[in-house]
Coordinates of C-alpha atoms and ligand atoms in Angstrom, one line a residue:
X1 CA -30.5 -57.8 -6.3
X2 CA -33.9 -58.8 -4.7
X3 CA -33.9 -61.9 -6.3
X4 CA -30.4 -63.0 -4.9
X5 CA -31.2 -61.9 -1.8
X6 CA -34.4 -64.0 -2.0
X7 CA -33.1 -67.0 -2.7
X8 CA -30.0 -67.2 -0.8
X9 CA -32.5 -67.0 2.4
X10 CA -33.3 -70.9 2.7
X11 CA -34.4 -70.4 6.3
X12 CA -37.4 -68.6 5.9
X13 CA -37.5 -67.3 2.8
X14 CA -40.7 -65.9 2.9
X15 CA -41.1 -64.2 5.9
X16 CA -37.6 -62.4 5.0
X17 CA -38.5 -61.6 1.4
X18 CA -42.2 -60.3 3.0
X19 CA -40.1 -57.6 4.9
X20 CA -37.7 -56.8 2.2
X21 CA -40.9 -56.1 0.1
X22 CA -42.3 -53.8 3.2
X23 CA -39.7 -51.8 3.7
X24 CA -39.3 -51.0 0.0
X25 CA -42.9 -50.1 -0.4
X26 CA -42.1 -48.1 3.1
X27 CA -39.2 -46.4 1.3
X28 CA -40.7 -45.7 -2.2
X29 CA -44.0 -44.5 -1.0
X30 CA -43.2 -41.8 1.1
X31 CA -46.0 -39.9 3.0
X32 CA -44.8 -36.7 1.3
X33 CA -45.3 -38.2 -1.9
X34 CA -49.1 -39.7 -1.4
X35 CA -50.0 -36.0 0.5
X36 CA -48.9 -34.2 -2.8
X37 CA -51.2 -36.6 -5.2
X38 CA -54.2 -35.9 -2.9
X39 CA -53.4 -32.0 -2.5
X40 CA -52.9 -31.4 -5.9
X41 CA -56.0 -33.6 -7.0
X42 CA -58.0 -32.3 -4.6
X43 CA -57.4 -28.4 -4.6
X44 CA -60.1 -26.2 -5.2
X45 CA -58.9 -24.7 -9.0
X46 CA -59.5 -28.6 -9.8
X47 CA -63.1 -27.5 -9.1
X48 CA -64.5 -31.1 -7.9
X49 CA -63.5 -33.1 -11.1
X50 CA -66.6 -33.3 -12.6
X51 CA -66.8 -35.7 -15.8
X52 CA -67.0 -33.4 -19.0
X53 CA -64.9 -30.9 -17.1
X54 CA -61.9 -29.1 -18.1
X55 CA -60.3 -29.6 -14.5
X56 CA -60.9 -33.5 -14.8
X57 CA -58.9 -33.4 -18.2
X58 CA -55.9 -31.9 -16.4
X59 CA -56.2 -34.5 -13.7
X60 CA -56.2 -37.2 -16.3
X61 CA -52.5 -35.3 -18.0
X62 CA -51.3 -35.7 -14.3
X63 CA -52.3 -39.0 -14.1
X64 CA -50.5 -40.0 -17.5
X65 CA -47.1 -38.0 -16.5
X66 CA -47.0 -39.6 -13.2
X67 CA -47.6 -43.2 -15.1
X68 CA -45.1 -42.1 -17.7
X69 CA -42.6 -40.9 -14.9
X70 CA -42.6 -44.0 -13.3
X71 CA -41.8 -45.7 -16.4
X72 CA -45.3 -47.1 -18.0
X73 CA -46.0 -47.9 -21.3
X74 CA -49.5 -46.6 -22.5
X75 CA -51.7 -49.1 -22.3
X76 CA -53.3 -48.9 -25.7
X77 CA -52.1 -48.4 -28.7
X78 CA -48.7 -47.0 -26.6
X79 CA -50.8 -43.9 -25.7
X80 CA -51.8 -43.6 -22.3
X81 CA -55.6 -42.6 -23.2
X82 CA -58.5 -44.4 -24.0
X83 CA -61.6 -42.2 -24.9
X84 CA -64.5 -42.8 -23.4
X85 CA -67.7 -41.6 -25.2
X86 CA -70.3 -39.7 -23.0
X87 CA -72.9 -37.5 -23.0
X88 CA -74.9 -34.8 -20.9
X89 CA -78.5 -35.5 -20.8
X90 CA -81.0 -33.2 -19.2
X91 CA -84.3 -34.4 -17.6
X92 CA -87.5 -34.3 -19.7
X93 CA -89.6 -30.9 -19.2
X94 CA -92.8 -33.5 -19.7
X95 CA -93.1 -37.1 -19.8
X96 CA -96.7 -38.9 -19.4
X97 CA -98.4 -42.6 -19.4
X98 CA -101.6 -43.5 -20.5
X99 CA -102.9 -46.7 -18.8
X100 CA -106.6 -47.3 -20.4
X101 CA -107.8 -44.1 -18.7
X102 CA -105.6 -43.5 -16.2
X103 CA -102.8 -40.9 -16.4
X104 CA -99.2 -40.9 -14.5
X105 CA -96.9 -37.9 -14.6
X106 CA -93.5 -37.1 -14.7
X107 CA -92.2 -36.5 -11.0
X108 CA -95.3 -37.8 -9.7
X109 CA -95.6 -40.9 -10.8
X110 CA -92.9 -41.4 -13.8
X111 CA -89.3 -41.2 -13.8
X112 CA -87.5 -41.5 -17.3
X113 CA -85.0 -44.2 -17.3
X114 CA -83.8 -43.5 -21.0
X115 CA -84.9 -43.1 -24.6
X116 CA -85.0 -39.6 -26.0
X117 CA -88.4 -38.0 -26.6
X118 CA -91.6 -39.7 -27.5
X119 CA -95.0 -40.1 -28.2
X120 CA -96.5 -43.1 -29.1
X121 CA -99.7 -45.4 -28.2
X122 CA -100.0 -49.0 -28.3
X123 CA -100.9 -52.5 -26.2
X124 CA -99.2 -52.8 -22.9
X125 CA -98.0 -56.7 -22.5
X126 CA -96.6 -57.7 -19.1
X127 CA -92.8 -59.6 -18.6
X128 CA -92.7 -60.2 -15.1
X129 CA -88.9 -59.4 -14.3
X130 CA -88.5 -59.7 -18.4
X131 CA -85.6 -62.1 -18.2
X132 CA -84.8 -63.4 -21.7
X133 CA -87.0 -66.4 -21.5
X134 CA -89.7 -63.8 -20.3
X135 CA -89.2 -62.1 -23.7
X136 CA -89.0 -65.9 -25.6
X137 CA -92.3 -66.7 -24.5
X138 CA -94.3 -63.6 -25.1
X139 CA -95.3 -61.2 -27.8
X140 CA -94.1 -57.9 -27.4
X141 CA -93.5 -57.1 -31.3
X142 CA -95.3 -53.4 -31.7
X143 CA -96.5 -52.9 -28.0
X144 CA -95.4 -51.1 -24.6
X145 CA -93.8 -53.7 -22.4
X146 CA -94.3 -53.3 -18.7
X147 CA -91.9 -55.6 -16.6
X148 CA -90.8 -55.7 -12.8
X149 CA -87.9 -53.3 -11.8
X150 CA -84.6 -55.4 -11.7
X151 CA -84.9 -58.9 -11.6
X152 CA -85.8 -61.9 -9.1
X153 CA -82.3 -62.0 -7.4
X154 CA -81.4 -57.8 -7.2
X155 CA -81.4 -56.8 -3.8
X156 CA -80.5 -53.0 -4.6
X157 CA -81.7 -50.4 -7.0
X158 CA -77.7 -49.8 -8.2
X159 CA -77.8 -53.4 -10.0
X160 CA -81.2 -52.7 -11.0
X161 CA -80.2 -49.5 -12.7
X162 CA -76.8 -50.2 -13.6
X163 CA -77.4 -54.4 -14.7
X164 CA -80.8 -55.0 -14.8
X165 CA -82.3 -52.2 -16.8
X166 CA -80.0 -51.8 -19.7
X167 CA -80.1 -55.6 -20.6
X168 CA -84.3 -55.5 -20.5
X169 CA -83.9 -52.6 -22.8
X170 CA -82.0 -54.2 -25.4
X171 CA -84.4 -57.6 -25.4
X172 CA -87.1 -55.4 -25.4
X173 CA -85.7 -53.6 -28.7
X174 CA -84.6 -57.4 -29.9
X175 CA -88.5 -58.6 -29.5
X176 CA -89.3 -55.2 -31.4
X177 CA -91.3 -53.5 -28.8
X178 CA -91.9 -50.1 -28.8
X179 CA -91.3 -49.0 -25.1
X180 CA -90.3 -50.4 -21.9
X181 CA -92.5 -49.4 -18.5
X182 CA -90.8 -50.7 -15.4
X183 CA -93.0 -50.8 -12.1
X184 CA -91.0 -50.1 -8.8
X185 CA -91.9 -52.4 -6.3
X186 CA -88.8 -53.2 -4.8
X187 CA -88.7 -54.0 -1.3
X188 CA -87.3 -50.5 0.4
X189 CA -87.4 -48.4 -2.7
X190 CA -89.5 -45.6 -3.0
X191 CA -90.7 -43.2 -5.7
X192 CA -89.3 -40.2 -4.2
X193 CA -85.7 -41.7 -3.7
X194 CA -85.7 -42.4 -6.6
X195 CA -87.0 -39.4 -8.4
X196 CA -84.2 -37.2 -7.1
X197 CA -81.7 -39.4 -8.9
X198 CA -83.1 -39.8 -11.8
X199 CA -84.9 -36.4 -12.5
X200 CA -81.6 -34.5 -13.0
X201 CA -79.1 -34.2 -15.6
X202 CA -77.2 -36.9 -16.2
X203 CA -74.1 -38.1 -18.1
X204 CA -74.7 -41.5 -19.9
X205 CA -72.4 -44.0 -22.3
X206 CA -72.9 -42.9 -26.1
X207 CA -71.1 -44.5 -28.9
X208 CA -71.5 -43.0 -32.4
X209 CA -73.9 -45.1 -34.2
X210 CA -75.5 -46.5 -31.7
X211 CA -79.2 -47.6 -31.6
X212 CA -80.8 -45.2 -29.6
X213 CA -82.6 -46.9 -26.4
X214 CA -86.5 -47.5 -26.7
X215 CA -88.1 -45.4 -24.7
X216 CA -87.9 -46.7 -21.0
X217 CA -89.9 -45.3 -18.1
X218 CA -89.4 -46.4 -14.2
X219 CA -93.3 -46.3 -13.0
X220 CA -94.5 -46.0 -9.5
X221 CA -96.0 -49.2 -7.7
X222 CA -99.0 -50.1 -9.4
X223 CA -99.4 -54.0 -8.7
X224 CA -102.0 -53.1 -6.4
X225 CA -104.6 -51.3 -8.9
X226 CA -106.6 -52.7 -11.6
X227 CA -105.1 -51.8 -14.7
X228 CA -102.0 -53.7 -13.4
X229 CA -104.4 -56.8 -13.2
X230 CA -105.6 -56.7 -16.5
X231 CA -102.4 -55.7 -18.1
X232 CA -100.9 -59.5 -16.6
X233 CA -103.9 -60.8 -17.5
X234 CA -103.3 -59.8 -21.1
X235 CA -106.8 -58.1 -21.9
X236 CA -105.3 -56.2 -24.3
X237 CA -105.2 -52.8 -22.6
X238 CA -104.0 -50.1 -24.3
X239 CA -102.9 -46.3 -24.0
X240 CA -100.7 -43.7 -24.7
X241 CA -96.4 -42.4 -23.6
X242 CA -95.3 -39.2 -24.2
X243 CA -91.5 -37.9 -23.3
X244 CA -90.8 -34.6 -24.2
X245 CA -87.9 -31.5 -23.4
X246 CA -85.1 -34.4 -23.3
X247 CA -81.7 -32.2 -24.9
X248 CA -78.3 -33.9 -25.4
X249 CA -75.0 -32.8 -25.2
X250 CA -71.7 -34.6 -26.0
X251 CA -68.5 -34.3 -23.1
X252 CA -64.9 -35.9 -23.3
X253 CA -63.8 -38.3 -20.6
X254 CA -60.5 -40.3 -20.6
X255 CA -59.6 -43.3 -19.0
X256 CA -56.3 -43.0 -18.4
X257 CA -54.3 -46.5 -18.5
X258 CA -50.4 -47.4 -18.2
X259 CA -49.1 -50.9 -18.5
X260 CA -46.0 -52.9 -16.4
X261 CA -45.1 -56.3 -18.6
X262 CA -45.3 -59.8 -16.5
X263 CA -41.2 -60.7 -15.8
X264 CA -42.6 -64.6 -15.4
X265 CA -42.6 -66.0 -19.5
X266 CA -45.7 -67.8 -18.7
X267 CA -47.7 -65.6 -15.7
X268 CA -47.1 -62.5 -18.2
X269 CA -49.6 -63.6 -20.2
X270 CA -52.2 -63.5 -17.4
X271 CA -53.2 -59.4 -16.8
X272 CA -53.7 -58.0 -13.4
X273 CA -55.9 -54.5 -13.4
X274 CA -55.1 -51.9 -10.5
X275 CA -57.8 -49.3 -11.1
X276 CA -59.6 -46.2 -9.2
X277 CA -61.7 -43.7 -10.4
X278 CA -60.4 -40.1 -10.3
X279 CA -63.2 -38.0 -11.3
X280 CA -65.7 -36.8 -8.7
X281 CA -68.9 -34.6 -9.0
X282 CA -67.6 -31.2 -9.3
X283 CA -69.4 -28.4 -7.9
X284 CA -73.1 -27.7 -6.4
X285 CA -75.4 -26.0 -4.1
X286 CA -73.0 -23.7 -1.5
X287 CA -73.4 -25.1 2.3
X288 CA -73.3 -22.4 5.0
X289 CA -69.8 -22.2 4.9
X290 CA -70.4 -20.4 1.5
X291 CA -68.2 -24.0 0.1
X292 CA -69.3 -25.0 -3.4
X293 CA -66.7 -26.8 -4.3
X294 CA -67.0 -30.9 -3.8
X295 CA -63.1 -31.4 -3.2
X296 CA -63.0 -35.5 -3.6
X297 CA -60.3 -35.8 -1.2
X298 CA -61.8 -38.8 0.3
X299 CA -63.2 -39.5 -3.0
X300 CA -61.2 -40.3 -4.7
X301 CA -58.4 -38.7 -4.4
X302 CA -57.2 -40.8 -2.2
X303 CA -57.3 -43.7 -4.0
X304 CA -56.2 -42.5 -7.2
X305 CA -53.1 -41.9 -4.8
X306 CA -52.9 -45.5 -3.8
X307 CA -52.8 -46.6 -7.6
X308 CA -50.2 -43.9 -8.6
X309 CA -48.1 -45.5 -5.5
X310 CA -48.7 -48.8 -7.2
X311 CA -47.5 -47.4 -10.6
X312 CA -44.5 -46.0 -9.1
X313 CA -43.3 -49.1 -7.2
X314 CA -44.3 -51.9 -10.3
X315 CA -42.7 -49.3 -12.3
X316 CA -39.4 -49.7 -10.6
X317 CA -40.2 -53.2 -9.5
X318 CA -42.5 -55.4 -12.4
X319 CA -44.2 -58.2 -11.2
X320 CA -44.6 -62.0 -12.8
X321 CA -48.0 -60.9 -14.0
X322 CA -48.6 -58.0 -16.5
X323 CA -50.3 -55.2 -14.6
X324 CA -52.4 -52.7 -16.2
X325 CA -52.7 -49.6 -14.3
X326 CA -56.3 -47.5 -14.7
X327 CA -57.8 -44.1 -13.5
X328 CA -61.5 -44.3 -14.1
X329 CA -63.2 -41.4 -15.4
X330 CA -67.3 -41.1 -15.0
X331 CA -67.3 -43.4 -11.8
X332 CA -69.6 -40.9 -10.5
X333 CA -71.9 -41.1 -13.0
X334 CA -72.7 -44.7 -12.7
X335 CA -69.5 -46.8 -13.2
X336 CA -68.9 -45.4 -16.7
X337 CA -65.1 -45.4 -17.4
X338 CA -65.4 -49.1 -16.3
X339 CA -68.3 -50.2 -17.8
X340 CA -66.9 -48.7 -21.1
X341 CA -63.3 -50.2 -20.2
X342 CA -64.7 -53.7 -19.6
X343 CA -66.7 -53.6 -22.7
X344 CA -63.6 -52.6 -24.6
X345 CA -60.7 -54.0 -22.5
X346 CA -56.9 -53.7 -24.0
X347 CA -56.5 -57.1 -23.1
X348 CA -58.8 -59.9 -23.3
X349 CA -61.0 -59.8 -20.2
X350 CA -60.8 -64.2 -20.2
X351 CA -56.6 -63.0 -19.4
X352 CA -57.5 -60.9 -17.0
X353 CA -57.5 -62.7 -13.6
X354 CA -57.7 -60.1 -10.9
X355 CA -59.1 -56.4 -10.2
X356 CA -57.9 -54.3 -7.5
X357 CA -60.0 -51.3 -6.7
X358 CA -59.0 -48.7 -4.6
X359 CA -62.2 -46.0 -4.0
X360 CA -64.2 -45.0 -1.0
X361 CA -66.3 -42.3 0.9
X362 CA -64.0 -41.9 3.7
X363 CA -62.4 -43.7 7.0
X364 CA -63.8 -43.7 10.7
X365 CA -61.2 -46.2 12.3
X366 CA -57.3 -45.5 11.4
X367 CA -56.7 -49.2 12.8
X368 CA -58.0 -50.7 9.7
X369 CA -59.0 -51.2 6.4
X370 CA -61.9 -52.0 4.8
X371 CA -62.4 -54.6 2.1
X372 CA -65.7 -55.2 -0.5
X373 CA -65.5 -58.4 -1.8
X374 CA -63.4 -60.2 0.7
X375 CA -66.0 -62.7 1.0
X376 CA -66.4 -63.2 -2.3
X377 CA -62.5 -64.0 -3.4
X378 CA -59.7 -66.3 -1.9
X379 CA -57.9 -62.9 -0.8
X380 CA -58.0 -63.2 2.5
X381 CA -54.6 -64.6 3.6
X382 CA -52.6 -61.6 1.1
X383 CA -54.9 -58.9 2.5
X384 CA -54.1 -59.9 6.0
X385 CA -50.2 -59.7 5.4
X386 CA -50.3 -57.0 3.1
X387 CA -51.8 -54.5 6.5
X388 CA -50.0 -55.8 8.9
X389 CA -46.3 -54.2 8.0
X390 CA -48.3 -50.7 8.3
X391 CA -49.8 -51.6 11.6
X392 CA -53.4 -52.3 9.8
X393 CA -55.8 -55.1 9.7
X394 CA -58.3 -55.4 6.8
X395 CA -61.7 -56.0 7.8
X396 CA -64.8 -57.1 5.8
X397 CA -67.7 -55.0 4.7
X398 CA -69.5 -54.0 7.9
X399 CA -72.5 -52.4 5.9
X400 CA -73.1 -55.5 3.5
X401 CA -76.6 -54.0 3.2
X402 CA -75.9 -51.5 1.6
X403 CA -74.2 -53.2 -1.5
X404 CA -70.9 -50.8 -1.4
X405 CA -69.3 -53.8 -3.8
X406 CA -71.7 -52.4 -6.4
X407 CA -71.0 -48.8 -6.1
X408 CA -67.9 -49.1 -7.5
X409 CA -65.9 -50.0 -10.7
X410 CA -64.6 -53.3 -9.6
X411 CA -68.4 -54.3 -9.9
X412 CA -67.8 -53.8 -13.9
X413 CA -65.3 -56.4 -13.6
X414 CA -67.4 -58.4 -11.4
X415 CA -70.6 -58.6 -13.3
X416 CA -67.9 -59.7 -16.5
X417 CA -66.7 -62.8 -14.1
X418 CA -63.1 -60.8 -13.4
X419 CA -62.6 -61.6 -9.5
X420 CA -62.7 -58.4 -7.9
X421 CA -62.3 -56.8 -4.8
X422 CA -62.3 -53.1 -3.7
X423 CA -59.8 -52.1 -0.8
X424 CA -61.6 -48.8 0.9
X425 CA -60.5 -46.7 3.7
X426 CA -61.1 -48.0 7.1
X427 CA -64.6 -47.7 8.5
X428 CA -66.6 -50.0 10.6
X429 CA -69.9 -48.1 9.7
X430 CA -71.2 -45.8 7.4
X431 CA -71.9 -43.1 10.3
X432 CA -71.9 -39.3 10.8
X433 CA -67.8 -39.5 10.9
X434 CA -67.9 -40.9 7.3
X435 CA -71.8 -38.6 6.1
X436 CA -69.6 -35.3 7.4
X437 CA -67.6 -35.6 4.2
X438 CA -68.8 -38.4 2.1
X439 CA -69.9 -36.4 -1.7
X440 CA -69.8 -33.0 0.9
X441 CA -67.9 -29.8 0.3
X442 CA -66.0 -30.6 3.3
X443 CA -64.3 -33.3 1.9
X444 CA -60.8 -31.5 1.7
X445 CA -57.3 -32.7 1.6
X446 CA -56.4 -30.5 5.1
X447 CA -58.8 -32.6 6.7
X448 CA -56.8 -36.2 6.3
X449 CA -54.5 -37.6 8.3
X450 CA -51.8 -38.5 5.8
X451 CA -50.1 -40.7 8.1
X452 CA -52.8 -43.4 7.8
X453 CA -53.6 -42.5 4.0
X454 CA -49.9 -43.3 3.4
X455 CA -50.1 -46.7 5.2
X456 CA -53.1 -47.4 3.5
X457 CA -51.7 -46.7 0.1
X458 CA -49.0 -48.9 1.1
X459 CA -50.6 -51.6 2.2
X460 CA -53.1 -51.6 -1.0
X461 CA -49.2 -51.6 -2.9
X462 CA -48.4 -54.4 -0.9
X463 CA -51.7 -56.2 -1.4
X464 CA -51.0 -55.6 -5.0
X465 CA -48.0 -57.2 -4.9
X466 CA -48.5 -60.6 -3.1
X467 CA -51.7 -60.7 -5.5
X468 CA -49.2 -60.5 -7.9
X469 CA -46.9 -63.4 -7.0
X470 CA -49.2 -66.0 -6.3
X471 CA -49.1 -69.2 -8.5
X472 CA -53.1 -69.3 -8.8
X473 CA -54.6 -65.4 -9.3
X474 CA -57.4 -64.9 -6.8
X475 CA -60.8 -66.8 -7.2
X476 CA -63.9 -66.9 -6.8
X477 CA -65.4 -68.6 -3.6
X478 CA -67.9 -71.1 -4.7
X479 CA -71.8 -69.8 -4.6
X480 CA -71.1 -66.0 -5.4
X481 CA -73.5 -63.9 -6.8
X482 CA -70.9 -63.8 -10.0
X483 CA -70.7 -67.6 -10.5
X484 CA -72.5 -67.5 -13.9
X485 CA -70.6 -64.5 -15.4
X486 CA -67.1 -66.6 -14.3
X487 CA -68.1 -69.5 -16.0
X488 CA -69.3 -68.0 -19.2
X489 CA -65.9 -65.8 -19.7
X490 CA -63.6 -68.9 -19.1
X491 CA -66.5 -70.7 -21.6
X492 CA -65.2 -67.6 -24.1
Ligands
ZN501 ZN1 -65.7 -43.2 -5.2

């Protein structure tokens, strides 16, 4: 029907087809419908949808009987779930570093990155940022290897953490050191910032089998006292590490992932991926109010909505490209579900062309929505049409500062080469509007105006859609960050 309809209309086909597409998306995706996701998601008996959670497991069955409703096929292995292997770790009751004579302490001065417990002595031998040609040239076989935190181009401590750190570890293991001591002198970062994050439990990737991580210890600044000098200047300094009170603790997580088949016999072949995360941190310290219980409504409740929405309508409606459909689990926990996902896509990540992410802390102009990664792909022109049915205009990342685009899971496809973009709820600055409920106990479904969550669900359908259709999936722009990681996937 849609398809005669389209082609009989030689006048201006696309412009009439645009509306028909609207006003279906306007039809299917009823306000009702979106308010219902978010309520049930984000009610109090689902107790914050923490990762490892009994609550986030039911979330996940909803997820899969809303894909399944809507006429998915489960995206691996014809099962809707892909098991994501995690653990709880808790901090270290002790951890210590030996530099010649001087001592640094856990919460003072150390922060443990990863490793289990230690205690071991050996030669400290500097890396600078310990890229790979770092390791080529030096000798770090048997010894401690002290390196730079992140690397010459990370502006933010997320990359650092989430990119930067786990690659040094594995060279570092590869060049058979024994440890790894980053120093934190990043422009903007301090010791304390950091040592709240790190010096908590924590829920980390764990595959059975794996090589444990060497033992790998963020240090505060040091560059400025001597030892650091005579560690670059390789005079052989030596001393002691010792990590102890580390206890693990293994926790289910799901992705949950449905699939809609391309209609087009070629552009089937290329994958689309619609994704949001749908756990969120669970429950914590009680605020005046004697609330608890972090609700996610914002987070991502909301846009766990928006891709159930998408589910429903390329259920009824498939597109010329195969979509898959995925609800992240452990997005909270540092990118998890994806980084496992995009490690262990169902379909060749060189197939997949595009990732649409729909996640964010919250919305402070109803006029609008707000798009990571716009000026990074050739998405512009659908983003632009996609809003403007729902009376919305999509807007770039006010707060490029702050590196949202990382704080997400499209960055897993990202750092892979996928292009990737992450379509947020409207704001125009991360301000007290958005603080008042971003990762608060306030952050309840009651308090959302379901009007504007249901246009923005719809217009992140729409988006979808157009993305969809194109002849050429989005790109890259020339000169992004990501350029490297492209090349080598298409390279693949
Ligand atoms: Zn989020």
């Amino acid at each position: 029907m849609k398809k005669w309809y389209c082609s009989l209309v030689f006048a201006f086909p696309s412009l009439l087809c645009a509306q028909k597409t609207a006003q279906d998306i306007s039809t299917d995706i009823s306000t009702h419908e979106v308010q219902a996701h978010i309520e049930f998601l984000a009610s109090d008996e689902m107790r914050g949808r923490d990762t490892g959670s009994p609550e986030l497991e039911i979330a996940a069955n909803y997820i899969a009987s809303v894909f399944k409703r809507n006429g998915l096929k489960g995206g691996i292995n014809s099962t809707f779930f892909q098991h994501v292997p995690v653990q709880r770790v808790t901090p270290p009751i002790n951890a210590e570093v030996t530099i010649d004579k001087q001592s640094f302490a856990l919460r003072q001065d150390v922060l443990v990155y990863g490793g289990g417990n230690a205690s071991l002595s050996g030669e400290f031998v500097y890396v600078g940022y310990g890229t790979a040609e770092d390791f080529e040239k030096t000798n770090t076989k048997g010894k401690i290897v002290v390196s730079l935190l992140g690397s010459q181009s990370t502006k933010s401590v997320q990359a650092a953490y989430l990119t930067d750190s786990p690659v040094k570890n594995t060279l570092a293991q590869k060049h058979g050191a024994i440890a790894l001591i980053e120093i934190i002198a990043m422009p903007g970062v301090t010791f304390e910032g950091l040592s709240n994050f790190l010096n908590r439990e924590r829920v980390v990737l764990k595959q059975e089998n794996e090589k444990p991580m060497l033992p790998h210890l963020w240090l505060r600044n040091i560059t400025d006292l001597p030892i650091m000098a005579a560690i670059k200047e390789n005079k052989k300094t030596r001393g002691n590490l010792r990590v102890n009170g580390i206890a693990t603790h293994k926790l289910t997580a799901r992705n949950v992932i449905g699939m809609v088949e391309g209609k087009d016999p070629l552009l089937k072949k290329e994958i689309m991926v619609i994704t949001a995360h749908y756990d969120h941190v669970g429950v914590g310290k009680k605020n005046a109010e004697g609330d608890s219980i972090f609700n996610g409504a914002r987070d991502n409740a909301l846009g766990t909505a928006a891709l159930l929405s998408a589910a429903k309508y390329f259920g009824k409606n498939p597109a010329p490209r195969t979509i898959l459909f995925i609800a992240f689990t452990a997005e909270e926990k540092g990118l998890l579900g994806s980084k496992w996902y995009t490690d262990h896509p169902v379909a060749a990540l060189r197939e997949t062309v595009f990732n649409l992410n729909a996640d964010g802390g919250g919305y402070n102009d109803k006029t609008i929505v707000t798009i990571n990664g716009m000026e990074y792909t050739t998405t512009e022109e659908e983003l632009v049409k996609a809003c403007q049915p729902f009376g919305l205009k999509a807007i770039i990342d006010p707060v490029p500062q702050y590196n949202l685009y990382a704080g997400s899971d499209n960055y897993s496809f990202a750092t892979k080469g996928v292009p990737a973009i992450n379509f947020a709820p409207g704001f125009r600055a991360f301000d007290e509007e958005i603080m008042k409920y971003y990762h608060q106990q306030p952050d309840h479904a009651e308090t959302l105006d379901f009007e504007y969550v249901a246009n923005y669900a719809r217009s992140f359908v729409y988006a979808a859609v157009l993305f969809s259709e194109r002849a050429k999936a989005p790109q890259w722009k020339p000169g992004v960050p990501f350029e490297e990681q492209a090349k080598q996937l298409q390279a693949k």
